[in-house]
Amino acid sequence: RTKSDGRGSYRFFEAGMDNHIQARLMLETDLRKALAADEFELHFQPIVSLESTDEVRCYEALLRWKHPVRGMIPPGDFIPIAEEIGVIVPLGEWVIHEACRQAVAWNGTARVAVNLSPIQFKRGDVVGAVHQALTHSGLAPQRLELEITESVLMDDGGRTQEILTSLHKVGVRIAMDDFGTGYSSLSYLRKFSFDKIKIDRSFVKDIHIQQNRDIINAIVELGRSLGMTVTAEGIETAEQLELLRGAGCHEGQGYLFSRPRPSYEFEGLLFAPDSMRRVARPLVPLHV
Ligand code: C2E
Ligand code: MG
Ligand code: MG
Ligand code: MG
């Protein structure tokens, strides 16, 4: 059986070829066209202060793919494919530009956080893309935060470290995402002086287990002594919030405050004066 996507490129499906593989090939074909077709959207999730007030310090940009047939596809389902076929490079650049543009439109002091893939460091020009996005949008570098996981710093001969250092020098903030889940998170803290560490959701989820509380306390101590902001991901309950606040965690993020939402849903809050930009709990009705 032969199938065409109508632009002269053909995919050959063997009779009896696994449905899973066919589905994957179709997704890959669609993904190559999705950026030009304007099918991506950024959602934003507030990161709030756990210290004195509950002001919004930052909004994390989270990518969504509005597939014309399949509907909303979460990043976990398409980012690995985008990385494999290289689409993550132009897509990741679009995310940086779009996030900066949006942060300027908000017109406040909250930062915007952008996730970067290791492939962008290997095959893209992250420094160029960030400089372009900052210049084009007019966003102050201090309001941009880049989130990377430790896999970004793995065996690249120090190149990534150089890239991060040069961005750091112009004022961009660097955060280590999903802290505690990798094989050697601690050793990566020596490679670069991060501004922030984000405690992985898995520790927060099982915070009722003493061992996880001990780990969280240790991460907070570590972060504080290294002068880094410590943010907890995945806060869903008031109990988790109180334990994290008690542990001395600086910031929190999670469904308790708000799910990731299209930017216009925050506009009423975002256009308010800074002093009024607080998150009511919950910020928006939760549809669970
Ligand atoms: P991440 O950077 O660790 O983002 C946090 C993820 O946790 C988001 O999932 C968010 O929706 C989810 N989350 C937040 N609060 C809660 C909570 O209280 N409970 C639960 N169960 N989940 C919560 P999402 O949006 O599906 O993104 C998944 C991952 O995809 C992200 O993890 C990030 O690694 C990646 N990703 C998202 N956008 C981008 C992007 O623009 N570029 C790159 N390279 N990766 C991205
Ligand atoms: Mg992140
Ligand atoms: Mg994370
Ligand atoms: Mg994560």
Coordinates of C-alpha atoms and ligand atoms in Angstrom, one line a residue:
R1 CA 0.0 0.0 0.0
T2 CA 1.3 3.4 -0.9
K3 CA 0.2 6.6 0.8
S4 CA 1.0 10.2 -0.3
D5 CA 0.7 13.3 1.8
G6 CA -0.1 15.1 -1.4
R7 CA 3.2 17.0 -1.8
G8 CA 5.1 14.4 -3.8
S9 CA 6.6 12.6 -0.8
Y10 CA 5.6 9.0 -0.4
R11 CA 5.6 6.7 2.5
F12 CA 5.5 3.0 1.9
F13 CA 3.5 0.9 4.3
E14 CA 4.1 -2.8 4.2
A15 CA 1.0 -4.8 4.3
G16 CA 0.5 -5.8 8.0
M17 CA 2.9 -3.1 9.2
D18 CA 2.4 -2.5 12.8
N19 CA -0.3 0.1 13.5
H20 CA 1.9 1.7 16.1
I21 CA 4.6 2.3 13.5
Q22 CA 2.1 3.7 11.0
A23 CA 0.7 6.1 13.6
R24 CA 4.2 7.2 14.5
L25 CA 5.1 7.9 10.9
M26 CA 2.0 9.9 10.4
L27 CA 2.7 11.9 13.5
E28 CA 6.2 12.6 12.2
T29 CA 4.9 13.8 8.8
D30 CA 2.3 16.0 10.6
L31 CA 5.0 17.4 12.9
R32 CA 7.2 18.5 10.1
K33 CA 4.3 20.7 8.8
A34 CA 2.9 21.8 12.1
L35 CA 5.1 24.9 12.7
A36 CA 4.4 26.4 9.3
A37 CA 0.7 25.5 9.8
D38 CA 0.6 27.5 13.0
E39 CA -0.6 24.6 15.1
F40 CA 1.5 25.2 18.2
E41 CA 0.4 27.2 21.2
L42 CA 2.0 28.2 24.5
H43 CA 0.2 27.7 27.7
F44 CA 1.5 29.3 30.9
Q45 CA 1.6 28.1 34.4
P46 CA 2.3 30.6 37.3
I47 CA 5.1 30.0 39.7
V48 CA 4.3 31.7 43.0
S49 CA 6.2 32.9 46.0
L50 CA 5.9 30.7 49.1
E51 CA 7.6 33.2 51.3
S52 CA 5.7 36.3 52.4
T53 CA 3.1 36.8 49.8
D54 CA 1.7 34.6 47.1
E55 CA 2.6 36.9 44.2
V56 CA 3.4 35.4 40.8
R57 CA 7.1 35.5 40.3
C58 CA 7.2 33.7 37.0
Y59 CA 5.2 31.9 34.3
E60 CA 6.5 28.7 32.8
A61 CA 5.8 28.4 29.0
L62 CA 4.5 24.9 28.2
L63 CA 4.2 23.9 24.6
R64 CA 0.9 22.5 23.2
W65 CA 0.2 21.1 19.8
K66 CA -3.3 21.6 18.4
H67 CA -3.5 18.8 15.9
P68 CA -6.2 19.5 13.4
V69 CA -7.6 15.9 13.7
R70 CA -6.3 14.6 17.0
G71 CA -6.9 17.6 19.1
M72 CA -4.5 18.8 21.8
I73 CA -1.3 16.6 22.0
P74 CA 0.8 17.0 25.2
P75 CA 4.5 17.7 24.8
G76 CA 5.5 14.4 26.3
D77 CA 3.9 12.8 23.2
F78 CA 5.6 14.9 20.5
I79 CA 8.8 16.5 21.9
P80 CA 10.8 13.2 21.8
I81 CA 9.8 12.8 18.1
A82 CA 10.6 16.5 17.4
E83 CA 14.0 15.9 18.9
E84 CA 14.6 12.8 16.9
I85 CA 13.8 14.4 13.5
G86 CA 15.4 17.8 14.4
V87 CA 12.2 19.8 14.3
I88 CA 12.9 20.8 17.9
V89 CA 15.4 23.4 16.7
P90 CA 13.1 25.7 14.8
L91 CA 10.2 24.8 17.1
G92 CA 12.3 25.7 20.2
E93 CA 13.3 29.0 18.6
W94 CA 9.6 29.8 18.0
V95 CA 8.9 29.0 21.7
I96 CA 11.7 31.4 22.9
H97 CA 10.4 34.2 20.6
E98 CA 6.7 33.6 21.5
A99 CA 7.4 33.5 25.3
C100 CA 9.4 36.7 25.2
R101 CA 6.8 38.5 23.1
Q102 CA 4.1 37.4 25.5
A103 CA 6.1 38.4 28.6
V104 CA 6.4 41.9 27.2
A105 CA 2.7 42.1 26.5
W106 CA 2.0 41.3 30.1
N107 CA 3.8 44.5 31.0
G108 CA 4.7 43.5 34.6
T109 CA 7.7 42.3 36.4
A110 CA 7.0 38.5 36.4
R111 CA 9.5 36.4 34.5
V112 CA 8.9 33.9 31.8
A113 CA 10.5 30.5 31.9
V114 CA 11.3 28.5 28.8
N115 CA 12.2 24.8 28.6
L116 CA 15.2 23.9 26.3
S117 CA 16.0 20.6 24.8
P118 CA 19.5 19.2 24.7
I119 CA 19.2 18.9 20.9
Q120 CA 18.9 22.7 20.7
F121 CA 22.3 23.0 22.4
K122 CA 23.8 20.3 20.1
R123 CA 22.3 21.4 16.8
G124 CA 20.9 24.9 17.2
D125 CA 22.2 28.3 18.0
V126 CA 20.7 29.0 21.4
V127 CA 22.7 32.1 22.1
G128 CA 21.7 33.6 18.7
A129 CA 18.0 32.7 19.2
V130 CA 17.9 34.2 22.7
H131 CA 19.6 37.4 21.7
Q132 CA 17.3 37.7 18.7
A133 CA 14.2 37.1 20.8
L134 CA 15.3 39.6 23.4
T135 CA 16.1 42.3 20.9
H136 CA 13.0 41.7 18.9
S137 CA 10.6 41.7 21.8
G138 CA 12.5 44.3 24.0
L139 CA 12.2 42.0 27.0
A140 CA 14.8 42.6 29.7
P141 CA 17.2 39.6 29.9
Q142 CA 16.6 39.4 33.7
R143 CA 12.9 38.5 32.9
L144 CA 13.9 35.4 30.9
E145 CA 14.6 32.2 32.6
L146 CA 15.9 29.1 30.8
E147 CA 15.0 25.6 32.2
I148 CA 17.3 22.8 31.4
T149 CA 17.6 19.3 32.7
E150 CA 20.9 17.7 33.6
S151 CA 20.9 15.7 30.4
V152 CA 21.8 19.0 28.7
L153 CA 25.1 19.1 30.6
M154 CA 26.0 15.5 29.8
D155 CA 29.1 14.7 27.8
D156 CA 29.4 17.6 25.4
G157 CA 32.9 18.6 26.2
G158 CA 31.9 21.8 28.0
R159 CA 30.2 23.5 25.1
T160 CA 26.9 23.8 26.8
Q161 CA 28.5 25.2 29.8
E162 CA 30.1 28.0 27.7
I163 CA 26.7 28.7 26.1
L164 CA 25.0 29.0 29.5
T165 CA 27.8 31.2 30.9
S166 CA 27.5 33.6 28.0
L167 CA 23.7 33.9 28.4
H168 CA 24.2 34.3 32.2
K169 CA 26.6 37.1 31.6
V170 CA 23.9 39.2 29.8
G171 CA 21.5 38.6 32.7
V172 CA 19.4 35.6 31.6
R173 CA 18.6 33.3 34.5
I174 CA 19.3 29.6 34.3
A175 CA 17.2 26.9 36.2
M176 CA 17.9 23.2 36.6
D177 CA 14.6 21.4 36.0
D178 CA 13.4 18.1 37.5
F179 CA 16.1 18.2 40.1
G180 CA 16.8 14.9 41.8
T181 CA 15.6 12.6 39.1
G182 CA 18.8 12.1 37.1
Y183 CA 21.8 9.9 37.8
S184 CA 24.1 12.5 39.1
S185 CA 22.3 15.8 39.7
L186 CA 24.8 16.9 42.3
S187 CA 27.8 16.7 40.1
Y188 CA 26.1 19.0 37.6
L189 CA 25.7 21.7 40.2
R190 CA 29.5 22.1 40.0
K191 CA 29.5 22.6 36.3
F192 CA 27.4 25.7 36.3
S193 CA 26.2 28.1 38.9
F194 CA 22.4 27.8 38.5
D195 CA 20.1 30.6 39.7
K196 CA 17.4 28.1 40.5
I197 CA 16.7 24.5 41.1
K198 CA 13.3 22.9 40.6
I199 CA 12.5 20.0 42.9
D200 CA 10.9 17.3 40.7
R201 CA 7.2 16.6 41.1
S202 CA 7.8 13.0 42.2
F203 CA 9.2 14.1 45.6
V204 CA 6.3 16.4 46.1
K205 CA 3.7 13.8 45.1
D206 CA 4.9 11.4 47.8
I207 CA 5.8 14.0 50.4
H208 CA 3.8 12.1 52.9
I209 CA 6.6 9.6 52.9
Q210 CA 9.3 10.7 55.4
Q211 CA 12.2 9.8 53.1
N212 CA 10.9 12.2 50.5
R213 CA 10.5 14.9 53.1
D214 CA 14.1 14.4 54.1
I215 CA 15.3 14.7 50.5
I216 CA 13.2 17.8 50.0
N217 CA 14.7 19.4 53.2
A218 CA 18.2 18.5 52.0
I219 CA 17.6 20.0 48.5
V220 CA 16.3 23.2 50.1
E221 CA 19.3 23.4 52.4
L222 CA 21.7 22.8 49.4
G223 CA 20.0 25.4 47.3
R224 CA 20.0 28.0 50.0
S225 CA 23.6 27.5 50.9
L226 CA 24.5 27.8 47.2
G227 CA 22.5 31.0 46.9
M228 CA 19.9 29.5 44.5
T229 CA 16.1 29.9 44.5
V230 CA 14.4 26.6 45.2
T231 CA 11.1 25.9 43.5
A232 CA 8.8 22.9 44.1
E233 CA 6.9 21.5 41.1
G234 CA 3.6 19.7 41.1
I235 CA 1.9 21.1 44.2
E236 CA -1.6 19.7 44.2
T237 CA -2.8 19.8 47.8
A238 CA -2.8 22.3 50.7
E239 CA -0.9 19.7 52.8
Q240 CA 1.9 19.6 50.3
L241 CA 2.0 23.4 50.2
E242 CA 2.3 23.7 54.0
L243 CA 5.0 21.1 54.2
L244 CA 7.0 22.8 51.4
R245 CA 6.6 26.2 53.0
G246 CA 7.7 24.7 56.3
A247 CA 10.8 23.2 54.6
G248 CA 11.8 26.8 53.5
C249 CA 11.1 26.3 49.8
H250 CA 11.1 29.7 48.0
E251 CA 8.6 29.1 45.3
G252 CA 5.9 26.7 44.2
Q253 CA 4.1 25.6 41.1
G254 CA 1.2 23.2 40.6
Y255 CA -2.4 22.5 40.0
L256 CA -3.3 23.9 43.5
F257 CA -2.5 27.3 42.2
S258 CA -3.3 26.8 38.5
R259 CA -3.0 24.4 35.7
P260 CA -1.2 25.7 32.6
R261 CA -3.6 28.0 30.7
P262 CA -3.6 30.0 27.5
S263 CA -2.1 33.4 28.2
Y264 CA -5.3 35.3 27.7
E265 CA -6.8 33.6 30.7
F266 CA -4.3 35.4 32.9
E267 CA -4.6 38.8 31.3
G268 CA -7.0 40.2 33.8
L269 CA -4.4 39.4 36.5
L270 CA -1.4 40.2 34.4
F271 CA -2.5 43.7 33.4
A272 CA -3.3 44.5 37.1
P273 CA -0.7 46.6 39.0
D274 CA 2.1 44.5 40.4
S275 CA 0.9 44.9 44.0
M276 CA -2.5 43.4 43.0
R277 CA -1.1 40.5 41.0
R278 CA -1.8 37.8 43.5
V279 CA -3.0 34.3 43.0
A280 CA -6.2 33.6 44.7
R281 CA -6.3 29.9 45.6
P282 CA -7.4 28.4 43.3
L283 CA -6.6 30.9 40.6
V284 CA -9.1 29.5 38.2
P285 CA -11.7 26.8 38.8
L286 CA -10.0 23.4 38.6
H287 CA -11.6 21.0 36.1
V288 CA -10.2 17.7 37.4
Ligands
C2E1 P1 8.4 20.3 32.9 O1 9.3 21.4 32.4 O2 8.9 19.7 34.2 O3 7.0 21.0 33.2 C1 6.2 20.7 34.2 C2 5.1 19.7 33.8 O4 4.4 19.4 35.0 C3 4.1 20.3 32.8 O5 3.6 19.2 32.0 C4 3.0 20.7 33.8 O6 1.7 20.8 33.1 C5 3.0 19.6 34.8 N1 2.4 20.0 36.0 C6 2.5 21.2 36.6 N2 1.9 21.2 37.8 C7 1.4 20.0 38.0 C8 0.7 19.3 39.1 O7 0.3 19.9 40.1 N3 0.4 18.0 38.9 C9 0.8 17.3 37.8 N4 0.4 16.0 37.7 N5 1.5 17.9 36.8 C10 1.8 19.2 36.9 P2 3.5 19.3 30.4 O8 3.0 20.7 30.1 O9 2.8 18.1 29.9 O10 5.0 19.2 30.0 C11 5.8 18.1 30.1 C12 7.2 18.3 29.8 O11 7.4 18.6 28.4 C13 7.8 19.5 30.5 O12 8.2 19.1 31.9 C14 9.0 19.8 29.7 O13 10.1 18.9 30.0 C15 8.5 19.4 28.3 N6 8.2 20.7 27.6 C16 7.0 21.4 27.6 N7 7.1 22.5 26.8 C17 8.4 22.4 26.3 C18 9.1 23.3 25.3 O14 8.6 24.4 24.9 N8 10.3 22.9 24.9 C19 10.9 21.7 25.4 N9 12.1 21.4 25.0 N10 10.3 20.9 26.3 C20 9.0 21.3 26.7
MG2 MG 10.2 23.0 33.1
MG3 MG 10.1 20.1 35.7
MG4 MG 9.1 17.4 34.7

